[in-house]
């Protein structure tokens, strides 16, 4: 029956992936179309014999499908070479050489599955296919003799091409330097690390199992880094540190100006960030029992300005209309060309830039959240010093950026700090007594413990407040009536927590000096509240514009992302009016989605191709130039929600 | 008539190249097969319209051929796009789109000729097609606007691809750094330097005409360098200097040992040579009114050991059996990866290595002399610290190497120096008086002038003796009877020129202190003579072995090459027995053929492909291991020729 139709059904087991494929295509092509990973070292050239699959026969009731060996092309010569008679009898075929003529159920045996699946342990469950850019291949060479004139490089490449079926492999130049010694060290057995199936970027004596990659979300304020085992997808270590460029300017415009006007400004900024990247890589490698030179691949994501500043590209024209970046396309740069101290032949991959300030970090967020595969209209807010907002679904995808400032990351706040042990990350305030309770990173219990108003011993004293703590604090202060809708602290409250600080401005004491590790009262100032209001208003207005442009008055889902280290409390975020109202059950805080996206691109090169497509597809909306921007922005500064719940607050 | 045969005749005018080509091939393919250069920026993809040729019609008596518009395929769509009706009427076609069906005479108009021909001004006349690896292309871009989201890199590549028809161009990463400023500097007009039709390695504002390349013969003792204008092939400057590695060992084995055993030995040796290369490039660029950064391409040739030491490759296994190099294939390495200070994105090309000690320098000699295109059996002797010898013709090509030592380059000789102003380069001795006459580099007249035995004023005083002077001196001493066949100085001669030096050993005074610029008598010592004898014996025996292996008892032609700076005197060379006897009219001294070969590879990338083929084809013969080597070598130490002409010498 199927023979007479143009398209046929194919189901891959055990993944259950299913689709309609044009008759005449190979099983391998069908697998690729449907995203089923089949090992094919030779890329379908019929020389490696690795893409072994089993054609199942019979009537599959559940699948509503009859599969038969007659539904594929007859066994070819290439297959007779790689498969035994017994295997052929059992239905084994090479996926590259079996062409579809009818409906088929195909089992991909474990050894032929190219991609293990891994799950990011953070955020929502995300399955990633494990298809890293680098692969270790161990070979044993014929030793050099007087009658075999081959040079060491050719000898190695011949063995690798024979082993993998890959043709035209090259050796990155620096790898040649110690090749003679390395090949002879373990009696001509060596492991080559092959990048993207085309270039040898490392040769180690004997068998080498280590295969490491690093993903870094290079934020304007914070760098968040992951060291991954590329053979398992596991995160071996994590690290974060402040962006040292802060010394040259708090925001990207200040840094662009520094780069353009100071002598060696651009180089100083690049050196600062590269040094931080190197320190992160070295720290993480050491934690996991390796050295940074063991790392073979790195993925960087950043906004457009940070992208230019980290890569040493002239950033001036990114900061002024028409905001043309030097380069938008994804970049593969040798680590040594960037001064990045991992394997010097290793590749540093940058995700593509979208447009204007919407950079590779937002592409990473999209990779992690995949709104382009969704029916529901999603609003994705990536909170950072530059906020990025995406809105859309599989039909259309819009994005914009807004200057949020670092307040939501805990910076430029009187007692702000990054999310690290000692940071207050959660805050609640009793509306009757105005007494707070808070939770410090590094200690499981809240302080003070509930129903016991006597202070317990703090194992980790509070040192400051991180981003999620700041948002919680503002939301809680508003709910408790400590601040008004306009954000003003109520001076008339009967509590020692509200007082005038040294400058005479009002402040709220979150922690008394004795509870802290810094020996000072930790306070939220009126200025802090203002900074948070400006930041959240910018995000709110950005989302409003995208909704207007998309033509929706509500969104199906809200995703809150940001490199806070700790998750933002979605209720607090909505309470302070960070985004348009949405059913709270459809609001998700996912943590550092840009970092997750960077890791996804590190573990699965197919996702890099997806990223390039997505970056081209997203429509960038410039909002700051809209005529009613100022009005919308002022309207959004107020704190909207507590009023309904606490009607005594005006 | 021609329509019925499989192969057709084609003649290209004005070059007159002619050949039989399979019917159905395009005129462009025919041109390539016959080595006729036709401009085809798009590589035959039918998009650039540059490969315009004129199909001639009529009976060409001299060529014995009838050419007709019917002998090619009808005019296609691509041609109608690029050619006017008038041009079509005049017989214009695009070579890529005109397919042969019969005999044809085709004129390639000046504007379509891809390769200008240049002639190396040194050595014998050598025509080189000018097809350099780099090409400047000037384009004017559409300026960036808010409605055109392209980044600067894409904008440039789009314009370049449109202009050249080249697809998939990339930009070398460091070029991106200043791209934004460069593109805007001259109102969006810029010149890109494209390497090998695939990578942009420089972008300059406005129109840039400069296109420079450097070729260097990196000898064990001497580096000889050329700066060439890649748009004309002209040599703009030349320079040479001693190989600074001499401080680490006179010969390559000593240096390999230093590299292997001393701390940082390999790096020190590489740094020394790279520093010398950088100094040569900077000196030449300055002489010609440029800076080294203007240089876009460099070609290096060297023996296998120097190849490894200059590139920083582990050299240990090159120095011991089975003499496997780390890499034999030609290398393209970014200048920045070698520390070579030209355009950091420029390419440093190394010619391929043959085998053992026969390196890229010998491949360069072969490129220059092309014995593989010759009927005559040629013996090519490249004299250097490592001598390389080739023997053969288009049927078969053998090569070997021998340890000559630096004596024939004037080094390790009491008053030896490199060929520079002040060096005695020619010597004659009167057989009656034993008085010498000599010529100094930098002064046209011999000293003393003939028929006037009173010293004339030396404008350039002698400072020492270079390689050609040493060979001349030994030959002249022997002819004059100052030394015996065995090389011993005759102590009994009645001349003050022969005396015992400070060590008590005999020496011959070539120049009295008052004639020199060094204030000392310049002498040839008994040890100098011995060193030259050992060197020339090594070359002689190498040639003998190759002739035995090839099965000839004489050669049709002898080529004497070497980086002497000045040409060797072929008669003197034969007189001291440097090579087997040959009719003197068939002996040619060609100077630095390796340097010429390096320049050829610099100016014509096609020759690089030829080099790769030749390197694979040459049969390497290991002679030192032959059982009768020692006997042959001892026999070759004597100085053979003067005896017949001066029978009184025993």
mmCIF file of N, CA and C in Angstrom, chain A residues 144-155 157 172-174 176-181 184 266 270 308 311-317 321-329 331-333 336-338 354-356 620 622, chain B residues 144-155 157 172-174 176-181 184 266 270 308 311-317 321-329 331-333 336-338 354-356 620 622:
data_model
loop_
_atom_site.group_PDB
_atom_site.id
_atom_site.type_symbol
_atom_site.label_atom_id
_atom_site.label_comp_id
_atom_site.label_asym_id
_atom_site.label_seq_id
_atom_site.Cartn_x
_atom_site.Cartn_y
_atom_site.Cartn_z
ATOM 1 N N UNK A 144 57.088 4.211 12.620
ATOM 2 C CA UNK A 144 57.889 4.689 11.495
ATOM 3 C C UNK A 144 59.031 3.723 11.244
ATOM 4 N N UNK A 145 59.288 3.439 9.966
ATOM 5 C CA UNK A 145 60.433 2.597 9.612
ATOM 6 C C UNK A 145 61.128 3.226 8.421
ATOM 7 N N UNK A 146 62.302 2.693 8.094
ATOM 8 C CA UNK A 146 63.045 3.249 6.955
ATOM 9 C C UNK A 146 62.326 3.013 5.643
ATOM 10 N N UNK A 147 61.432 2.009 5.616
ATOM 11 C CA UNK A 147 60.756 1.733 4.352
ATOM 12 C C UNK A 147 59.388 2.421 4.283
ATOM 13 N N UNK A 148 59.002 3.109 5.370
ATOM 14 C CA UNK A 148 57.710 3.815 5.384
ATOM 15 C C UNK A 148 58.019 5.289 5.615
ATOM 16 N N UNK A 149 58.002 6.049 4.517
ATOM 17 C CA UNK A 149 58.481 7.432 4.559
ATOM 18 C C UNK A 149 57.464 8.417 5.118
ATOM 19 N N UNK A 150 56.312 7.938 5.574
ATOM 20 C CA UNK A 150 55.297 8.888 6.024
ATOM 21 C C UNK A 150 55.785 9.712 7.209
ATOM 22 N N UNK A 151 55.373 10.942 7.252
ATOM 23 C CA UNK A 151 55.680 11.780 8.398
ATOM 24 C C UNK A 151 54.693 11.436 9.519
ATOM 25 N N UNK A 152 54.985 11.920 10.708
ATOM 26 C CA UNK A 152 54.147 11.586 11.860
ATOM 27 C C UNK A 152 52.702 12.056 11.680
ATOM 28 N N UNK A 153 52.523 13.244 11.131
ATOM 29 C CA UNK A 153 51.175 13.797 10.980
ATOM 30 C C UNK A 153 50.350 12.925 10.032
ATOM 31 N N UNK A 154 50.944 12.560 8.896
ATOM 32 C CA UNK A 154 50.225 11.747 7.903
ATOM 33 C C UNK A 154 49.882 10.386 8.493
ATOM 34 N N UNK A 155 50.836 9.828 9.202
ATOM 35 C CA UNK A 155 50.656 8.529 9.844
ATOM 36 C C UNK A 155 49.456 8.561 10.796
ATOM 37 N N UNK A 157 46.937 10.850 10.755
ATOM 38 C CA UNK A 157 45.692 11.131 10.031
ATOM 39 C C UNK A 157 45.200 9.893 9.290
ATOM 40 N N UNK A 172 45.621 21.036 13.654
ATOM 41 C CA UNK A 172 45.891 22.434 13.981
ATOM 42 C C UNK A 172 47.388 22.588 14.257
ATOM 43 N N UNK A 173 47.978 23.649 13.714
ATOM 44 C CA UNK A 173 49.434 23.763 13.706
ATOM 45 C C UNK A 173 50.120 23.517 15.050
ATOM 46 N N UNK A 174 49.684 24.167 16.151
ATOM 47 C CA UNK A 174 50.436 23.967 17.396
ATOM 48 C C UNK A 174 50.465 22.507 17.864
ATOM 49 N N UNK A 176 51.142 20.046 16.104
ATOM 50 C CA UNK A 176 52.261 19.363 15.454
ATOM 51 C C UNK A 176 53.533 19.418 16.294
ATOM 52 N N UNK A 177 53.639 20.470 17.122
ATOM 53 C CA UNK A 177 54.926 20.749 17.768
ATOM 54 C C UNK A 177 55.483 19.562 18.563
ATOM 55 N N UNK A 178 54.628 18.930 19.388
ATOM 56 C CA UNK A 178 55.119 17.827 20.214
ATOM 57 C C UNK A 178 54.625 16.468 19.736
ATOM 58 N N UNK A 179 54.056 16.462 18.545
ATOM 59 C CA UNK A 179 53.489 15.219 18.022
ATOM 60 C C UNK A 179 54.498 14.067 18.002
ATOM 61 N N UNK A 180 55.740 14.297 17.538
ATOM 62 C CA UNK A 180 56.680 13.155 17.458
ATOM 63 C C UNK A 180 56.854 12.455 18.804
ATOM 64 N N UNK A 181 57.054 13.233 19.860
ATOM 65 C CA UNK A 181 57.265 12.637 21.181
ATOM 66 C C UNK A 181 55.996 11.933 21.672
ATOM 67 N N UNK A 184 55.331 8.534 20.161
ATOM 68 C CA UNK A 184 56.272 7.468 20.547
ATOM 69 C C UNK A 184 56.194 7.118 22.039
ATOM 70 N N UNK A 266 40.155 49.898 24.826
ATOM 71 C CA UNK A 266 39.517 48.679 24.362
ATOM 72 C C UNK A 266 40.299 47.456 24.833
ATOM 73 N N UNK A 270 39.141 44.364 27.323
ATOM 74 C CA UNK A 270 39.199 42.968 26.895
ATOM 75 C C UNK A 270 40.083 42.149 27.831
ATOM 76 N N UNK A 308 31.284 42.425 22.020
ATOM 77 C CA UNK A 308 32.335 43.209 21.367
ATOM 78 C C UNK A 308 33.495 43.469 22.328
ATOM 79 N N UNK A 311 35.562 40.269 22.936
ATOM 80 C CA UNK A 311 36.291 39.802 21.758
ATOM 81 C C UNK A 311 37.265 40.857 21.241
ATOM 82 N N UNK A 312 37.253 42.035 21.867
ATOM 83 C CA UNK A 312 38.175 43.087 21.421
ATOM 84 C C UNK A 312 37.723 43.775 20.146
ATOM 85 N N UNK A 313 36.447 43.697 19.826
ATOM 86 C CA UNK A 313 35.923 44.338 18.618
ATOM 87 C C UNK A 313 35.559 45.793 18.920
ATOM 88 N N UNK A 314 35.780 46.651 17.958
ATOM 89 C CA UNK A 314 35.432 48.069 18.102
ATOM 90 C C UNK A 314 33.941 48.186 18.469
ATOM 91 N N UNK A 315 33.605 48.669 19.692
ATOM 92 C CA UNK A 315 32.213 48.623 20.142
ATOM 93 C C UNK A 315 31.437 49.914 19.859
ATOM 94 N N UNK A 316 32.092 50.925 19.246
ATOM 95 C CA UNK A 316 31.466 52.246 19.196
ATOM 96 C C UNK A 316 30.131 52.259 18.472
ATOM 97 N N UNK A 317 30.049 51.517 17.363
ATOM 98 C CA UNK A 317 28.859 51.644 16.519
ATOM 99 C C UNK A 317 27.703 50.794 17.028
ATOM 100 N N UNK A 321 22.944 54.785 16.924
ATOM 101 C CA UNK A 321 22.135 54.401 15.766
ATOM 102 C C UNK A 321 23.028 54.394 14.527
ATOM 103 N N UNK A 322 22.833 53.477 13.574
ATOM 104 C CA UNK A 322 21.807 52.415 13.569
ATOM 105 C C UNK A 322 22.220 51.142 14.295
ATOM 106 N N UNK A 323 23.113 51.223 15.274
ATOM 107 C CA UNK A 323 23.423 50.085 16.156
ATOM 108 C C UNK A 323 23.928 48.840 15.413
ATOM 109 N N UNK A 324 24.759 49.047 14.386
ATOM 110 C CA UNK A 324 25.247 47.889 13.614
ATOM 111 C C UNK A 324 26.397 47.218 14.358
ATOM 112 N N UNK A 325 26.264 45.924 14.649
ATOM 113 C CA UNK A 325 27.389 45.214 15.272
ATOM 114 C C UNK A 325 28.497 44.964 14.234
ATOM 115 N N UNK A 326 29.729 44.752 14.731
ATOM 116 C CA UNK A 326 30.814 44.384 13.817
ATOM 117 C C UNK A 326 30.504 43.059 13.153
ATOM 118 N N UNK A 327 29.965 42.142 13.936
ATOM 119 C CA UNK A 327 29.619 40.831 13.381
ATOM 120 C C UNK A 327 28.476 40.251 14.206
ATOM 121 N N UNK A 328 27.513 39.676 13.519
ATOM 122 C CA UNK A 328 26.374 39.049 14.200
ATOM 123 C C UNK A 328 26.466 37.535 14.174
ATOM 124 N N UNK A 329 27.089 37.013 13.135
ATOM 125 C CA UNK A 329 27.073 35.559 12.972
ATOM 126 C C UNK A 329 27.842 34.865 14.097
ATOM 127 N N UNK A 331 30.579 32.859 16.027
ATOM 128 C CA UNK A 331 32.018 32.888 15.786
ATOM 129 C C UNK A 331 32.687 31.663 16.397
ATOM 130 N N UNK A 332 33.617 31.112 15.638
ATOM 131 C CA UNK A 332 34.531 30.097 16.166
ATOM 132 C C UNK A 332 35.916 30.723 16.162
ATOM 133 N N UNK A 333 36.474 30.929 17.338
ATOM 134 C CA UNK A 333 37.795 31.560 17.420
ATOM 135 C C UNK A 333 38.719 30.649 18.222
ATOM 136 N N UNK A 336 43.732 30.488 21.560
ATOM 137 C CA UNK A 336 44.985 31.257 21.617
ATOM 138 C C UNK A 336 44.819 32.635 20.992
ATOM 139 N N UNK A 337 43.898 32.780 20.035
ATOM 140 C CA UNK A 337 43.691 34.080 19.409
ATOM 141 C C UNK A 337 42.962 35.051 20.335
ATOM 142 N N UNK A 338 42.353 34.510 21.379
ATOM 143 C CA UNK A 338 41.656 35.364 22.342
ATOM 144 C C UNK A 338 42.428 35.507 23.645
ATOM 145 N N UNK A 354 21.693 38.941 17.946
ATOM 146 C CA UNK A 354 20.459 39.219 17.212
ATOM 147 C C UNK A 354 20.544 40.575 16.535
ATOM 148 N N UNK A 355 20.369 41.632 17.304
ATOM 149 C CA UNK A 355 20.409 42.980 16.730
ATOM 150 C C UNK A 355 20.538 43.942 17.881
ATOM 151 N N UNK A 356 21.105 45.106 17.603
ATOM 152 C CA UNK A 356 21.235 46.124 18.631
ATOM 153 C C UNK A 356 21.832 45.514 19.884
ATOM 154 N N UNK A 620 13.562 42.262 16.059
ATOM 155 C CA UNK A 620 14.011 43.151 17.125
ATOM 156 C C UNK A 620 13.173 44.427 17.114
ATOM 157 N N UNK A 622 12.769 48.205 18.689
ATOM 158 C CA UNK A 622 13.428 49.284 19.417
ATOM 159 C C UNK A 622 12.336 50.063 20.146
ATOM 160 N N UNK B 144 25.203 51.295 6.707
ATOM 161 C CA UNK B 144 24.283 50.711 7.688
ATOM 162 C C UNK B 144 23.150 51.693 7.962
ATOM 163 N N UNK B 145 21.925 51.173 8.017
ATOM 164 C CA UNK B 145 20.774 52.018 8.368
ATOM 165 C C UNK B 145 19.909 51.242 9.355
ATOM 166 N N UNK B 146 18.940 51.936 9.924
ATOM 167 C CA UNK B 146 18.056 51.277 10.896
ATOM 168 C C UNK B 146 17.207 50.194 10.255
ATOM 169 N N UNK B 147 17.019 50.304 8.920
ATOM 170 C CA UNK B 147 16.183 49.302 8.261
ATOM 171 C C UNK B 147 17.015 48.171 7.667
ATOM 172 N N UNK B 148 18.340 48.267 7.766
ATOM 173 C CA UNK B 148 19.207 47.216 7.225
ATOM 174 C C UNK B 148 20.012 46.680 8.396
ATOM 175 N N UNK B 149 19.571 45.523 8.914
ATOM 176 C CA UNK B 149 20.125 45.003 10.154
ATOM 177 C C UNK B 149 21.452 44.267 9.990
ATOM 178 N N UNK B 150 21.996 44.282 8.777
ATOM 179 C CA UNK B 150 23.216 43.492 8.594
ATOM 180 C C UNK B 150 24.359 44.041 9.441
ATOM 181 N N UNK B 151 25.171 43.139 9.925
ATOM 182 C CA UNK B 151 26.376 43.551 10.648
ATOM 183 C C UNK B 151 27.437 43.953 9.623
ATOM 184 N N UNK B 152 28.507 44.572 10.112
ATOM 185 C CA UNK B 152 29.537 45.061 9.205
ATOM 186 C C UNK B 152 30.202 43.942 8.402
ATOM 187 N N UNK B 153 30.448 42.828 9.062
ATOM 188 C CA UNK B 153 31.137 41.733 8.385
ATOM 189 C C UNK B 153 30.287 41.197 7.230
ATOM 190 N N UNK B 154 29.000 40.970 7.493
ATOM 191 C CA UNK B 154 28.110 40.439 6.451
ATOM 192 C C UNK B 154 27.993 41.424 5.287
ATOM 193 N N UNK B 155 27.889 42.701 5.653
ATOM 194 C CA UNK B 155 27.788 43.766 4.663
ATOM 195 C C UNK B 155 28.999 43.740 3.718
ATOM 196 N N UNK B 157 31.116 41.129 3.241
ATOM 197 C CA UNK B 157 31.188 39.869 2.495
ATOM 198 C C UNK B 157 30.177 39.856 1.359
ATOM 199 N N UNK B 172 39.060 36.471 8.634
ATOM 200 C CA UNK B 172 39.929 36.010 9.722
ATOM 201 C C UNK B 172 39.635 36.855 10.961
ATOM 202 N N UNK B 173 39.519 36.188 12.115
ATOM 203 C CA UNK B 173 39.011 36.858 13.304
ATOM 204 C C UNK B 173 39.650 38.214 13.621
ATOM 205 N N UNK B 174 40.996 38.323 13.661
ATOM 206 C CA UNK B 174 41.563 39.630 14.066
ATOM 207 C C UNK B 174 41.166 40.777 13.127
ATOM 208 N N UNK B 176 38.286 41.407 12.138
ATOM 209 C CA UNK B 176 36.997 41.950 12.594
ATOM 210 C C UNK B 176 37.183 43.099 13.578
ATOM 211 N N UNK B 177 38.325 43.102 14.291
ATOM 212 C CA UNK B 177 38.478 44.025 15.424
ATOM 213 C C UNK B 177 38.258 45.486 15.064
ATOM 214 N N UNK B 178 38.896 45.928 13.992
ATOM 215 C CA UNK B 178 38.769 47.344 13.622
ATOM 216 C C UNK B 178 37.884 47.560 12.396
ATOM 217 N N UNK B 179 37.197 46.504 11.991
ATOM 218 C CA UNK B 179 36.374 46.603 10.791
ATOM 219 C C UNK B 179 35.382 47.767 10.828
ATOM 220 N N UNK B 180 34.655 47.987 11.936
ATOM 221 C CA UNK B 180 33.647 49.063 11.933
ATOM 222 C C UNK B 180 34.260 50.418 11.564
ATOM 223 N N UNK B 181 35.371 50.754 12.187
ATOM 224 C CA UNK B 181 36.008 52.033 11.918
ATOM 225 C C UNK B 181 36.526 52.105 10.481
ATOM 226 N N UNK B 184 33.882 52.758 7.828
ATOM 227 C CA UNK B 184 33.271 54.098 7.861
ATOM 228 C C UNK B 184 34.274 55.206 7.524
ATOM 229 N N UNK B 266 64.484 24.253 22.507
ATOM 230 C CA UNK B 266 63.742 24.325 21.250
ATOM 231 C C UNK B 266 63.187 25.726 21.039
ATOM 232 N N UNK B 270 63.976 28.501 18.076
ATOM 233 C CA UNK B 270 62.902 29.049 17.239
ATOM 234 C C UNK B 270 62.867 30.572 17.355
ATOM 235 N N UNK B 308 61.949 22.194 11.011
ATOM 236 C CA UNK B 308 61.447 21.867 12.346
ATOM 237 C C UNK B 308 61.864 22.920 13.366
ATOM 238 N N UNK B 311 59.897 26.198 12.879
ATOM 239 C CA UNK B 311 58.466 26.093 13.182
ATOM 240 C C UNK B 311 58.227 25.650 14.628
ATOM 241 N N UNK B 312 59.314 25.362 15.359
ATOM 242 C CA UNK B 312 59.166 24.952 16.746
ATOM 243 C C UNK B 312 58.714 23.509 16.899
ATOM 244 N N UNK B 313 58.925 22.701 15.862
ATOM 245 C CA UNK B 313 58.515 21.290 15.927
ATOM 246 C C UNK B 313 59.631 20.464 16.567
ATOM 247 N N UNK B 314 59.241 19.457 17.324
ATOM 248 C CA UNK B 314 60.211 18.569 17.962
ATOM 249 C C UNK B 314 61.125 17.985 16.879
ATOM 250 N N UNK B 315 62.455 18.316 16.896
ATOM 251 C CA UNK B 315 63.315 17.899 15.786
ATOM 252 C C UNK B 315 64.060 16.592 16.035
ATOM 253 N N UNK B 316 63.827 15.961 17.201
ATOM 254 C CA UNK B 316 64.713 14.853 17.561
ATOM 255 C C UNK B 316 64.699 13.695 16.578
ATOM 256 N N UNK B 317 63.484 13.396 16.079
ATOM 257 C CA UNK B 317 63.374 12.167 15.286
ATOM 258 C C UNK B 317 63.775 12.383 13.834
ATOM 259 N N UNK B 321 67.608 7.567 12.722
ATOM 260 C CA UNK B 321 66.836 6.619 11.911
ATOM 261 C C UNK B 321 65.537 6.295 12.627
ATOM 262 N N UNK B 322 64.390 6.130 11.931
ATOM 263 C CA UNK B 322 64.240 6.220 10.468
ATOM 264 C C UNK B 322 63.969 7.641 9.949
ATOM 265 N N UNK B 323 64.420 8.639 10.623
ATOM 266 C CA UNK B 323 64.395 10.018 10.117
ATOM 267 C C UNK B 323 63.000 10.519 9.736
ATOM 268 N N UNK B 324 61.992 10.169 10.539
ATOM 269 C CA UNK B 324 60.614 10.590 10.199
ATOM 270 C C UNK B 324 60.394 12.046 10.622
ATOM 271 N N UNK B 325 60.024 12.906 9.687
ATOM 272 C CA UNK B 325 59.697 14.289 10.083
ATOM 273 C C UNK B 325 58.350 14.325 10.817
ATOM 274 N N UNK B 326 58.138 15.386 11.584
ATOM 275 C CA UNK B 326 56.833 15.569 12.230
ATOM 276 C C UNK B 326 55.759 15.753 11.169
ATOM 277 N N UNK B 327 56.092 16.504 10.138
ATOM 278 C CA UNK B 327 55.143 16.728 9.055
ATOM 279 C C UNK B 327 55.915 16.988 7.775
ATOM 280 N N UNK B 328 55.458 16.394 6.685
ATOM 281 C CA UNK B 328 56.112 16.603 5.394
ATOM 282 C C UNK B 328 55.293 17.505 4.489
ATOM 283 N N UNK B 329 53.987 17.474 4.669
ATOM 284 C CA UNK B 329 53.114 18.196 3.738
ATOM 285 C C UNK B 329 53.326 19.704 3.834
ATOM 286 N N UNK B 331 52.746 23.502 4.572
ATOM 287 C CA UNK B 331 52.011 24.065 5.699
ATOM 288 C C UNK B 331 51.592 25.498 5.422
ATOM 289 N N UNK B 332 50.372 25.831 5.791
ATOM 290 C CA UNK B 332 49.900 27.212 5.831
ATOM 291 C C UNK B 332 49.686 27.555 7.294
ATOM 292 N N UNK B 333 50.473 28.460 7.823
ATOM 293 C CA UNK B 333 50.350 28.829 9.234
ATOM 294 C C UNK B 333 50.150 30.340 9.319
ATOM 295 N N UNK B 336 50.677 35.151 12.938
ATOM 296 C CA UNK B 336 50.624 35.364 14.389
ATOM 297 C C UNK B 336 50.918 34.093 15.174
ATOM 298 N N UNK B 337 50.621 32.922 14.581
ATOM 299 C CA UNK B 337 50.881 31.673 15.289
ATOM 300 C C UNK B 337 52.367 31.338 15.321
ATOM 301 N N UNK B 338 53.133 31.986 14.461
ATOM 302 C CA UNK B 338 54.580 31.759 14.438
ATOM 303 C C UNK B 338 55.337 32.908 15.080
ATOM 304 N N UNK B 354 60.770 16.680 1.596
ATOM 305 C CA UNK B 354 60.829 15.409 0.865
ATOM 306 C C UNK B 354 60.963 14.250 1.836
ATOM 307 N N UNK B 355 62.160 14.059 2.338
ATOM 308 C CA UNK B 355 62.379 12.953 3.269
ATOM 309 C C UNK B 355 63.703 13.193 3.939
ATOM 310 N N UNK B 356 63.849 12.631 5.129
ATOM 311 C CA UNK B 356 65.107 12.769 5.854
ATOM 312 C C UNK B 356 65.540 14.217 5.847
ATOM 313 N N UNK B 620 64.140 9.370 -2.412
ATOM 314 C CA UNK B 620 65.244 9.762 -1.552
ATOM 315 C C UNK B 620 66.216 8.598 -1.379
ATOM 316 N N UNK B 622 69.490 7.221 0.672
ATOM 317 C CA UNK B 622 70.346 7.400 1.847
ATOM 318 C C UNK B 622 71.728 6.860 1.477
#
